[in-house]
Coordinates of C-alpha atoms and ligand atoms in Angstrom, one line a residue:
X17 CA 14.4 -22.7 -8.1
X18 CA 16.5 -24.1 -5.2
X19 CA 15.0 -21.4 -2.8
X20 CA 11.6 -23.0 -3.0
X21 CA 10.1 -26.3 -1.7
X22 CA 8.4 -28.6 -4.1
X23 CA 4.8 -28.3 -5.1
X24 CA 4.0 -31.5 -3.1
X25 CA 5.5 -29.9 0.0
X26 CA 3.5 -26.7 -0.5
X27 CA 0.3 -28.8 -1.0
X28 CA 1.1 -30.6 2.2
X29 CA 1.5 -27.2 4.0
X30 CA -1.9 -26.1 2.5
X31 CA -3.6 -29.1 4.0
X32 CA -2.2 -28.5 7.5
X33 CA -3.0 -24.7 7.6
X34 CA -4.8 -23.4 10.6
X35 CA -6.6 -20.0 10.5
X36 CA -9.6 -18.4 12.0
X37 CA -12.9 -18.2 10.1
X38 CA -14.9 -15.9 12.4
X39 CA -15.0 -12.1 12.7
X40 CA -12.5 -10.6 15.0
X41 CA -14.1 -8.1 17.4
X42 CA -13.0 -7.0 20.9
X43 CA -10.0 -9.3 20.8
X44 CA -12.1 -12.4 20.1
X45 CA -13.1 -14.5 17.2
X46 CA -16.9 -14.5 17.0
X47 CA -19.7 -15.6 14.7
X48 CA -21.6 -12.8 12.8
X49 CA -24.5 -11.5 14.9
X50 CA -26.9 -12.9 12.2
X51 CA -25.2 -16.3 12.2
X52 CA -24.7 -16.0 8.5
X53 CA -21.7 -17.4 6.7
X54 CA -20.1 -17.2 3.3
X55 CA -17.8 -19.5 1.4
X56 CA -14.2 -18.9 0.6
X57 CA -13.3 -20.8 -2.6
X58 CA -9.9 -21.7 -4.1
X59 CA -10.2 -20.3 -7.6
X60 CA -7.4 -22.6 -8.9
X61 CA -9.3 -25.8 -8.0
X62 CA -13.0 -24.7 -7.4
X63 CA -12.9 -26.3 -3.9
X64 CA -14.4 -24.7 -0.8
X65 CA -11.6 -23.7 1.6
X66 CA -13.7 -22.4 4.5
X67 CA -17.1 -21.1 5.7
X68 CA -16.5 -17.6 7.0
X69 CA -18.6 -15.4 9.2
X70 CA -20.5 -13.0 7.0
X71 CA -20.9 -9.8 9.0
X72 CA -23.6 -7.1 8.7
X73 CA -24.7 -3.8 10.2
X74 CA -25.1 -5.1 13.7
X75 CA -21.4 -6.3 13.7
X76 CA -20.3 -3.0 12.3
X77 CA -22.1 -1.1 15.1
X78 CA -20.6 -3.3 17.8
X79 CA -17.1 -3.1 16.3
X80 CA -17.3 0.7 16.0
X81 CA -18.5 1.1 19.6
X82 CA -15.6 -1.0 20.9
X83 CA -13.1 0.8 18.6
X84 CA -14.3 4.1 20.0
X85 CA -14.2 2.9 23.6
X86 CA -10.6 1.7 23.0
X87 CA -9.6 4.9 21.4
X88 CA -11.0 6.9 24.3
X89 CA -9.5 4.8 27.1
X90 CA -6.1 5.3 25.6
X91 CA -4.8 1.7 25.8
X92 CA -3.4 2.1 22.3
X93 CA -3.9 5.8 21.4
X94 CA -2.1 7.2 24.4
X95 CA 0.7 4.6 24.6
X96 CA 4.1 6.1 24.2
X97 CA 4.9 6.0 20.5
X98 CA 8.0 3.9 21.2
X99 CA 5.8 1.3 22.9
X100 CA 3.5 1.2 19.9
X101 CA 6.5 0.7 17.8
X102 CA 7.8 -2.2 19.9
X103 CA 4.4 -3.9 19.8
X104 CA 4.0 -3.6 16.1
X105 CA 7.6 -4.9 15.6
X106 CA 6.7 -7.9 17.8
X107 CA 3.7 -8.4 15.5
X108 CA 5.9 -8.3 12.4
X109 CA 8.4 -10.7 14.0
X110 CA 5.5 -13.2 14.4
X111 CA 4.5 -12.6 10.8
X112 CA 8.0 -13.5 9.7
X113 CA 7.8 -16.8 11.7
X114 CA 4.5 -17.5 9.8
X115 CA 5.7 -16.3 6.4
X116 CA 5.4 -19.5 4.5
X117 CA 2.0 -20.3 6.0
X118 CA 0.7 -16.8 5.2
X119 CA 2.0 -17.1 1.7
X120 CA 0.3 -20.5 1.1
X121 CA -2.9 -19.2 2.6
X122 CA -2.9 -16.1 0.4
X123 CA -2.2 -18.2 -2.6
X124 CA -5.0 -20.7 -2.1
X125 CA -7.5 -18.0 -1.2
X126 CA -6.8 -15.7 -4.2
X127 CA -5.3 -17.8 -7.0
X128 CA -2.0 -15.8 -6.9
X129 CA 1.2 -17.7 -7.7
X130 CA 2.8 -18.8 -4.4
X131 CA 6.1 -17.7 -5.8
X132 CA 5.0 -14.1 -5.8
X133 CA 3.4 -14.5 -2.3
X134 CA 6.6 -15.8 -0.9
X135 CA 8.9 -13.2 -2.5
X136 CA 6.6 -10.2 -2.8
X137 CA 3.2 -10.0 -1.0
X138 CA 4.1 -11.4 2.4
X139 CA 7.6 -10.1 2.9
X140 CA 6.5 -6.8 1.3
X141 CA 3.6 -6.5 3.8
X142 CA 5.9 -7.2 6.7
X143 CA 8.5 -4.7 5.6
X144 CA 5.7 -2.1 5.1
X145 CA 4.4 -2.7 8.7
X146 CA 8.0 -2.4 10.0
X147 CA 8.6 0.9 8.1
X148 CA 5.5 2.5 9.7
X149 CA 6.3 1.0 13.1
X150 CA 9.7 2.6 13.0
X151 CA 8.1 5.9 12.0
X152 CA 5.9 6.0 15.2
X153 CA 8.6 7.7 17.4
X154 CA 10.3 9.7 14.6
X155 CA 7.6 12.1 13.5
X156 CA 7.7 15.6 14.8
X157 CA 5.1 18.4 15.1
X158 CA 6.2 22.0 14.3
X159 CA 6.1 25.6 15.6
X160 CA 4.6 28.4 13.5
X161 CA 6.4 31.6 12.6
X162 CA 4.0 33.6 14.8
X163 CA 6.4 36.2 16.2
X164 CA 7.5 36.8 19.8
X165 CA 4.1 37.3 21.4
X166 CA 2.8 33.8 20.8
X167 CA 3.8 30.3 20.4
X168 CA 1.9 28.5 17.7
X169 CA 2.3 24.7 18.1
X170 CA 1.1 22.5 15.2
X171 CA 0.6 19.0 16.6
X172 CA -0.7 15.8 15.1
X173 CA -3.2 13.6 17.0
X174 CA -4.6 10.2 16.0
X175 CA -7.8 10.7 14.1
X176 CA -9.8 8.1 16.1
X177 CA -11.8 5.2 14.6
X178 CA -10.4 4.3 11.2
X179 CA -12.1 1.9 8.8
X180 CA -10.2 0.3 5.9
X181 CA -12.2 -1.3 3.0
X182 CA -9.9 -3.5 1.0
X183 CA -9.7 -5.1 -2.5
X184 CA -9.0 -8.7 -3.3
X185 CA -6.0 -8.3 -5.6
X186 CA -3.3 -7.8 -2.9
X187 CA -5.2 -8.7 0.2
X188 CA -2.3 -8.6 2.7
X189 CA -0.3 -5.9 1.1
X190 CA -3.2 -3.5 0.8
X191 CA -4.1 -4.2 4.4
X192 CA -0.4 -3.5 5.4
X193 CA -0.4 -0.2 3.5
X194 CA -3.3 1.1 5.6
X195 CA -2.9 -0.8 8.9
X196 CA 0.8 0.2 9.2
X197 CA 0.3 4.0 9.4
X198 CA -3.1 3.9 11.0
X199 CA -2.0 1.7 13.9
X200 CA 1.4 3.4 14.3
X201 CA -0.4 6.7 14.8
X202 CA -2.6 5.2 17.6
X203 CA -5.9 4.8 15.9
X204 CA -8.4 2.0 16.5
X205 CA -8.7 0.2 13.1
X206 CA -11.5 -1.8 11.6
X207 CA -10.6 -3.9 8.5
X208 CA -13.2 -4.9 6.0
X209 CA -11.4 -7.4 3.7
X210 CA -12.7 -8.2 0.2
X211 CA -15.3 -11.0 0.4
X212 CA -13.3 -13.2 -1.9
X213 CA -10.1 -13.0 0.1
X214 CA -10.6 -12.6 3.9
X215 CA -8.5 -15.4 5.2
X216 CA -5.1 -13.7 5.6
X217 CA -6.7 -10.6 7.3
X218 CA -8.2 -12.9 9.9
X219 CA -4.9 -14.7 10.4
X220 CA -3.2 -11.4 10.9
X221 CA -5.7 -10.4 13.5
X222 CA -4.9 -13.6 15.4
X223 CA -1.1 -12.8 15.3
X224 CA -1.7 -9.2 16.2
X225 CA -3.5 -10.2 19.4
X226 CA -0.7 -12.7 20.2
X227 CA 1.8 -9.9 19.7
X228 CA 0.0 -7.6 22.2
X229 CA -2.0 -5.2 20.1
X230 CA -4.8 -4.4 22.6
X231 CA -8.3 -5.8 22.1
X232 CA -10.4 -3.2 20.4
X233 CA -7.5 -1.5 18.6
X234 CA -8.0 -3.9 15.7
X235 CA -11.1 -5.6 14.3
X236 CA -11.6 -7.6 11.2
X237 CA -15.1 -7.9 9.7
X238 CA -15.5 -10.2 6.7
X239 CA -18.7 -9.7 4.8
X240 CA -20.4 -8.3 1.7
X241 CA -19.3 -4.9 0.5
X242 CA -22.8 -3.5 0.1
X243 CA -23.5 -4.4 3.8
X244 CA -20.3 -4.1 5.8
X245 CA -18.6 -1.6 3.5
X246 CA -21.7 0.6 3.3
X247 CA -22.4 0.4 7.0
X248 CA -18.8 1.6 7.8
X249 CA -19.1 4.3 5.2
X250 CA -22.3 5.6 6.7
X251 CA -21.4 5.1 10.3
X252 CA -21.6 8.4 12.3
X253 CA -18.8 7.3 14.6
X254 CA -16.1 6.4 12.0
X255 CA -13.7 9.3 11.6
X256 CA -11.7 8.1 8.6
X257 CA -12.5 5.7 5.8
X258 CA -9.6 4.5 3.7
X259 CA -10.7 2.6 0.6
X260 CA -8.8 0.7 -2.1
X261 CA -10.9 -0.7 -4.9
X262 CA -12.7 0.2 -8.1
X263 CA -13.5 3.8 -9.0
X264 CA -17.2 2.8 -9.3
X265 CA -17.4 1.7 -5.6
X266 CA -15.0 4.4 -4.5
X267 CA -17.5 7.1 -5.6
X268 CA -20.1 5.6 -3.3
X269 CA -17.9 6.3 -0.2
X270 CA -18.0 10.1 -1.0
X271 CA -21.8 9.8 -1.0
X272 CA -21.8 7.8 2.3
X273 CA -19.6 10.5 3.9
X274 CA -21.8 13.3 2.6
X275 CA -24.9 11.5 3.9
X276 CA -23.5 10.8 7.3
X277 CA -20.8 12.6 9.4
X278 CA -18.5 14.0 6.7
X279 CA -15.9 11.5 7.7
X280 CA -12.6 11.8 5.9
X281 CA -12.5 9.6 2.8
X282 CA -9.3 8.5 1.0
X283 CA -9.7 6.5 -2.2
X284 CA -7.1 4.5 -4.0
X285 CA -8.7 3.4 -7.2
X286 CA -8.3 1.9 -10.6
X287 CA -5.9 2.6 -13.4
X288 CA -5.1 2.2 -17.1
X289 CA -1.4 2.7 -16.8
X290 CA 0.8 3.2 -19.9
X291 CA 4.2 1.7 -20.5
X292 CA 5.9 4.3 -22.7
X293 CA 9.0 3.5 -24.8
X294 CA 10.7 6.6 -26.3
X295 CA 12.3 6.6 -29.7
X296 CA 15.9 6.4 -28.6
X297 CA 15.5 2.9 -27.2
X298 CA 17.1 0.3 -29.5
X299 CA 17.8 -2.7 -27.2
X300 CA 14.6 -4.4 -26.1
X301 CA 15.6 -7.4 -24.0
X302 CA 15.5 -5.6 -20.6
X303 CA 12.6 -3.4 -21.7
X304 CA 10.6 -6.5 -22.7
X305 CA 11.3 -8.2 -19.4
X306 CA 10.0 -5.1 -17.5
X307 CA 7.0 -4.8 -19.9
X308 CA 5.9 -8.4 -19.3
X309 CA 6.2 -7.9 -15.6
X310 CA 4.2 -4.6 -15.8
X311 CA 1.4 -6.3 -17.8
X312 CA 1.2 -9.8 -16.3
X313 CA 2.4 -9.6 -12.7
X314 CA -0.5 -10.9 -10.5
X315 CA -2.3 -12.0 -13.7
X316 CA -2.8 -8.4 -14.5
X317 CA -5.1 -8.1 -11.5
X318 CA -3.1 -5.1 -10.5
X319 CA -4.1 -1.4 -10.1
X320 CA -0.9 -0.3 -11.8
X321 CA -1.0 -3.0 -14.5
X322 CA 0.6 -1.4 -17.6
X323 CA -2.2 -2.4 -20.1
X324 CA -1.2 0.1 -22.8
X325 CA 2.3 -0.4 -24.2
X326 CA 3.1 2.6 -26.3
X327 CA 6.0 2.0 -28.7
X328 CA 7.5 3.9 -31.6
X329 CA 6.2 2.6 -35.0
X330 CA 9.8 2.0 -36.1
X331 CA 10.5 -0.3 -33.1
X332 CA 7.2 -2.1 -32.9
X333 CA 8.3 -5.3 -34.5
X334 CA 11.6 -5.6 -32.6
X335 CA 9.8 -4.8 -29.3
X336 CA 6.9 -7.2 -30.0
X337 CA 9.3 -10.1 -30.8
X338 CA 11.3 -9.5 -27.6
X339 CA 8.1 -9.1 -25.6
X340 CA 6.4 -12.3 -26.8
X341 CA 9.7 -14.2 -26.3
X342 CA 9.9 -13.1 -22.7
X343 CA 6.2 -13.8 -22.1
X344 CA 6.7 -17.4 -23.3
X345 CA 8.9 -18.0 -20.3
X346 CA 5.9 -17.1 -17.9
X347 CA 4.1 -20.3 -17.3
X348 CA 0.4 -20.5 -16.1
X349 CA -0.9 -23.2 -13.8
X350 CA -1.2 -24.5 -10.3
X351 CA -0.4 -21.4 -8.1
X352 CA 1.3 -23.7 -5.5
X353 CA 3.9 -24.8 -8.1
X354 CA 6.7 -22.3 -7.8
X355 CA 7.5 -22.9 -11.5
X356 CA 4.4 -21.0 -12.4
X357 CA 4.4 -17.2 -12.7
X358 CA 0.7 -16.9 -13.5
X359 CA -2.1 -18.4 -11.4
X360 CA -5.9 -18.4 -11.5
X361 CA -8.2 -15.4 -11.6
X362 CA -9.8 -14.5 -8.3
X363 CA -13.4 -15.6 -9.0
X364 CA -15.9 -16.5 -11.7
X365 CA -17.2 -12.9 -12.0
X366 CA -13.7 -11.6 -12.7
X367 CA -12.9 -14.5 -15.1
X368 CA -16.1 -13.7 -17.1
X369 CA -15.3 -10.0 -17.1
X370 CA -11.9 -10.6 -18.5
X371 CA -13.1 -13.1 -21.2
X372 CA -15.8 -10.5 -22.2
X373 CA -13.1 -7.8 -22.7
X374 CA -11.0 -10.2 -24.8
X375 CA -14.1 -10.9 -27.0
X376 CA -14.7 -7.1 -27.2
X377 CA -11.1 -6.5 -28.3
X378 CA -11.5 -9.1 -31.1
X379 CA -14.9 -7.7 -32.2
X380 CA -13.5 -4.1 -32.3
X381 CA -10.7 -5.0 -34.6
X382 CA -7.7 -5.5 -32.4
X383 CA -5.4 -8.4 -33.4
X384 CA -4.6 -11.2 -31.0
X385 CA -0.8 -11.6 -31.0
X386 CA -0.9 -14.4 -28.4
X387 CA -3.4 -16.0 -26.0
X388 CA -7.1 -14.9 -26.2
X389 CA -8.6 -18.1 -24.7
X390 CA -9.5 -19.7 -21.4
X391 CA -7.0 -22.3 -20.2
X392 CA -8.7 -25.5 -19.0
X393 CA -6.8 -26.8 -16.0
X394 CA -9.1 -28.8 -13.8
X395 CA -11.9 -26.6 -12.4
X396 CA -9.6 -23.6 -12.1
X397 CA -10.2 -20.1 -13.5
X398 CA -7.2 -19.7 -15.8
X399 CA -6.9 -17.5 -18.9
X400 CA -4.0 -17.4 -21.3
X401 CA -1.9 -14.3 -21.1
X402 CA -3.2 -12.2 -24.0
X403 CA -1.5 -9.6 -26.1
X404 CA -3.4 -7.5 -28.6
X405 CA -1.8 -5.5 -31.4
X406 CA -3.3 -3.0 -33.8
X407 CA -5.0 -1.3 -30.8
X408 CA -6.3 2.3 -31.1
X409 CA -7.1 4.7 -28.4
X410 CA -10.9 4.5 -29.0
X411 CA -11.2 0.8 -28.5
X412 CA -12.7 -0.4 -25.3
X413 CA -9.7 -2.5 -24.3
X414 CA -7.5 0.7 -24.5
X415 CA -9.9 2.7 -22.3
X416 CA -11.4 0.5 -19.6
X417 CA -9.6 -1.2 -16.8
X418 CA -9.7 -5.0 -17.6
X419 CA -7.9 -6.2 -14.4
X420 CA -6.8 -9.4 -16.0
X421 CA -3.9 -10.9 -18.1
X422 CA -4.6 -8.8 -21.1
X423 CA -2.4 -6.0 -22.6
X424 CA -2.3 -3.9 -25.7
X425 CA 0.5 -2.7 -27.9
X426 CA -0.1 0.7 -29.5
X427 CA 2.2 2.3 -32.1
X428 CA 3.0 6.0 -32.3
X429 CA 5.1 8.1 -34.7
X430 CA 6.7 10.6 -32.2
X431 CA 7.6 11.0 -28.5
X432 CA 5.1 13.9 -28.3
X433 CA 2.4 11.5 -29.6
X434 CA 3.5 8.9 -27.1
X435 CA 3.0 11.2 -24.1
X436 CA -0.3 12.6 -25.4
X437 CA -1.6 9.0 -25.8
X438 CA -0.3 8.0 -22.4
X439 CA -2.3 10.9 -20.9
X440 CA -5.4 10.1 -22.9
X441 CA -7.2 8.3 -20.1
X442 CA -9.5 9.2 -17.2
X443 CA -7.1 7.4 -14.9
X444 CA -3.7 8.6 -13.6
X445 CA -2.3 6.0 -11.2
X446 CA 1.1 5.1 -12.6
X447 CA 3.2 5.3 -15.8
X448 CA 6.4 3.6 -16.8
X449 CA 8.9 5.5 -19.1
X450 CA 11.9 4.1 -20.9
X451 CA 14.5 6.3 -22.4
X452 CA 18.3 6.7 -22.2
X453 CA 18.1 10.5 -22.6
X454 CA 18.3 12.1 -19.2
X455 CA 16.7 15.5 -20.2
X456 CA 13.9 13.7 -22.0
X457 CA 13.3 11.5 -19.0
X458 CA 12.8 14.5 -16.7
X459 CA 10.6 16.4 -19.2
X460 CA 8.4 13.4 -19.9
X461 CA 8.1 12.4 -16.3
X462 CA 6.8 15.9 -15.6
X463 CA 4.4 15.8 -18.6
X464 CA 2.9 12.5 -17.6
X465 CA -0.3 13.0 -15.5
X466 CA 0.0 10.2 -12.9
X467 CA 0.8 9.7 -9.2
X468 CA 3.9 7.6 -9.8
X469 CA 6.2 7.7 -12.8
X470 CA 8.8 4.9 -12.9
X471 CA 11.7 5.5 -15.2
X472 CA 13.7 2.7 -16.8
X473 CA 12.0 0.1 -14.5
X474 CA 8.4 -0.9 -13.8
X475 CA 7.6 -0.3 -10.1
X476 CA 5.4 1.4 -7.6
X477 CA 8.2 3.1 -5.7
X478 CA 9.1 1.7 -2.3
X479 CA 7.9 1.9 1.3
X480 CA 9.2 5.4 1.6
X481 CA 7.4 6.9 -1.4
X482 CA 3.8 8.0 -1.5
X483 CA 1.4 6.1 -3.8
X484 CA -1.9 7.3 -5.1
X485 CA -3.6 8.4 -8.3
X486 CA -4.3 11.6 -10.2
X487 CA -7.7 12.1 -12.0
X488 CA -10.1 9.2 -11.3
X489 CA -7.4 6.9 -9.8
X490 CA -7.5 8.5 -6.4
X491 CA -8.9 11.0 -4.0
X492 CA -8.1 12.6 -0.7
X493 CA -4.7 11.2 0.2
X494 CA -1.9 8.8 -0.4
X495 CA -0.9 5.4 0.8
X496 CA 2.8 4.5 1.7
X497 CA 5.6 6.7 2.9
X498 CA 5.4 9.6 5.4
X499 CA 2.4 11.1 3.4
X500 CA 0.2 8.2 4.3
X501 CA 0.2 9.2 7.9
X502 CA -1.7 12.4 7.1
X503 CA -4.7 10.2 6.3
X504 CA -4.8 9.0 9.9
X505 CA -4.1 12.1 12.0
X506 CA -5.8 15.4 12.8
X507 CA -3.7 18.5 12.8
X508 CA -4.3 20.7 15.8
X509 CA -3.1 24.3 16.4
X510 CA -2.3 25.2 20.0
X511 CA -1.8 29.0 20.0
X512 CA -0.4 30.4 23.3
X513 CA -0.2 34.0 24.2
X514 CA 3.2 34.6 25.9
X515 CA 3.0 38.4 26.1
X516 CA 1.2 38.6 29.4
Ligands
NAD615 P1 -14.3 -3.3 -5.5 O1 -14.5 -1.9 -5.7 O2 -15.3 -4.2 -6.2 O3 -14.3 -3.8 -4.0 C1 -13.4 -3.2 -3.0 C2 -14.0 -3.3 -1.7 O4 -15.3 -2.6 -1.6 C3 -14.4 -4.7 -1.3 O5 -14.0 -4.9 0.1 C4 -15.9 -4.8 -1.5 O6 -16.5 -5.8 -0.7 C5 -16.3 -3.4 -1.1 N1 -17.6 -3.0 -1.7 C6 -18.2 -3.5 -2.8 N2 -19.3 -2.8 -3.0 C7 -19.5 -1.9 -2.0 C8 -20.5 -1.0 -1.7 N3 -21.6 -0.9 -2.4 N4 -20.4 -0.2 -0.6 C9 -19.2 -0.4 0.2 N5 -18.3 -1.3 -0.1 C10 -18.4 -2.0 -1.2 O7 -12.8 -3.6 -6.0 P2 -12.1 -5.0 -6.2 O8 -12.7 -5.7 -7.3 O9 -12.0 -5.8 -4.9 O10 -10.6 -4.6 -6.5 C11 -10.2 -4.2 -7.8 C12 -10.1 -2.7 -7.9 O11 -9.2 -2.2 -6.9 C13 -9.5 -2.3 -9.3 O12 -10.2 -1.3 -9.8 C14 -8.1 -1.9 -8.9 O13 -7.5 -1.0 -9.8 C15 -8.3 -1.3 -7.5 N6 -7.1 -1.2 -6.8 C16 -6.5 0.0 -6.6 C17 -5.3 0.1 -5.9 C18 -4.6 1.4 -5.6 O14 -3.8 1.5 -4.7 N7 -5.0 2.5 -6.3 C19 -4.7 -1.1 -5.4 C20 -5.3 -2.3 -5.6 C21 -6.5 -2.4 -6.3

């Protein structure tokens, strides 16, 4: 606890925060063309934090025109890669100076526990941007095996104008996953943050400008998804649209692309990830700690939330006891209090959705092992962390993404049944596997149909590993690691005759 300030000190920082509230276009903060605004609300208190510019089609047109002009004039796209690297590193140095301020801003805007913002979201976003900055001058093209009469050069070029449409659950981190590789490759980038959580994206734009990222290379357009997101998706001069959000909205982007210029679409979507415990596991203390984190990190508002804990029938009671004991150490309440591991849900819509799923779970016969109710703390949107037992694969809570602090324990009678149940979903983003048997770990990791399999730990890999879903969890590319760069470049073949 000693690494943290007191809740009073964080509340004082929250009162003193300064951040832009207008759209960021052409290196300036500006009102929406329509003059419209929207409110940003702190979900832990119900209070209005800010009135933000609410952009629309006109703002999208202007931002795309400027992004294209910037791309063509080369102030960013044609800079030497090492210069781009240095400027992005100057940007991340500024972010580090503002780490606490950014963490507090993220927390009050989203309801996330400050503790996680200080130790995960903000430092993780900075590290991600640094990783991709460093990659800028370390990526090579290649030469084809085309014989002695020709030289076939395979080169990568920045794609052009990149639009990124983001979710509200990890506002800064999801921005970093896309902005890092897109900027490092020399693209002009337009960010559309989620309407509920736009403040840190705007603060980042301010710091990016201060660090020397040229005007026009980065724009941030807060505003409603069906207007700003759709206008970016349909725009004939956007080359790449990288989306993270729900599968339902993700599908729309494929339509937008088909109806417009066939822009490249990359989708990072929802999940219903399993936490699989194989039958050789007998000690549950560490497993339970990982399972609680997998289910309740970020209040379960997490695309890789492990919302289906699959456990051998013979171990169900021992695991459940250890799991509930670990969960009892996770306190819910004021997100600015570093003693709390769980904060508020992001907004009333999500709060109602989660409570509806809890009621559905009860109605369909699942047993509430703990939680199951809203928590009345002031005007905040808090829900008790909820664990269901006696869950079967046909129940709604085992099939649909809930995106809240709710998980299910499902018992199986063999390892084969565990893997089959884990794969019994339309999603395939991530799976966690626990076993002490090395051969079984390899075999099961191969058998699980998901983009990331974490063995004997719950995680999403690190900055060097690609992240994205199988099945309806993803489409068209990956975030993170070297692979993420292929979203944001074109591959060109230059084929030279050298015979005569
Ligand atoms: P969402 O799909 O509701 O919104 C995502 C973005 O799309 C927002 O910026 C929103 O304004 C915009 N949008 C909404 N309607 C639109 C429309 N008609 N046209 C264009 N844009 C539109 O998702 P959310 O609720 O913000 O985020 C939660 C979802 O994100 C969950 O399903 C979660 O699993 C997923 N997610 C996935 C990953 C991943 O990497 N796979 C990471 C985080 C979150």
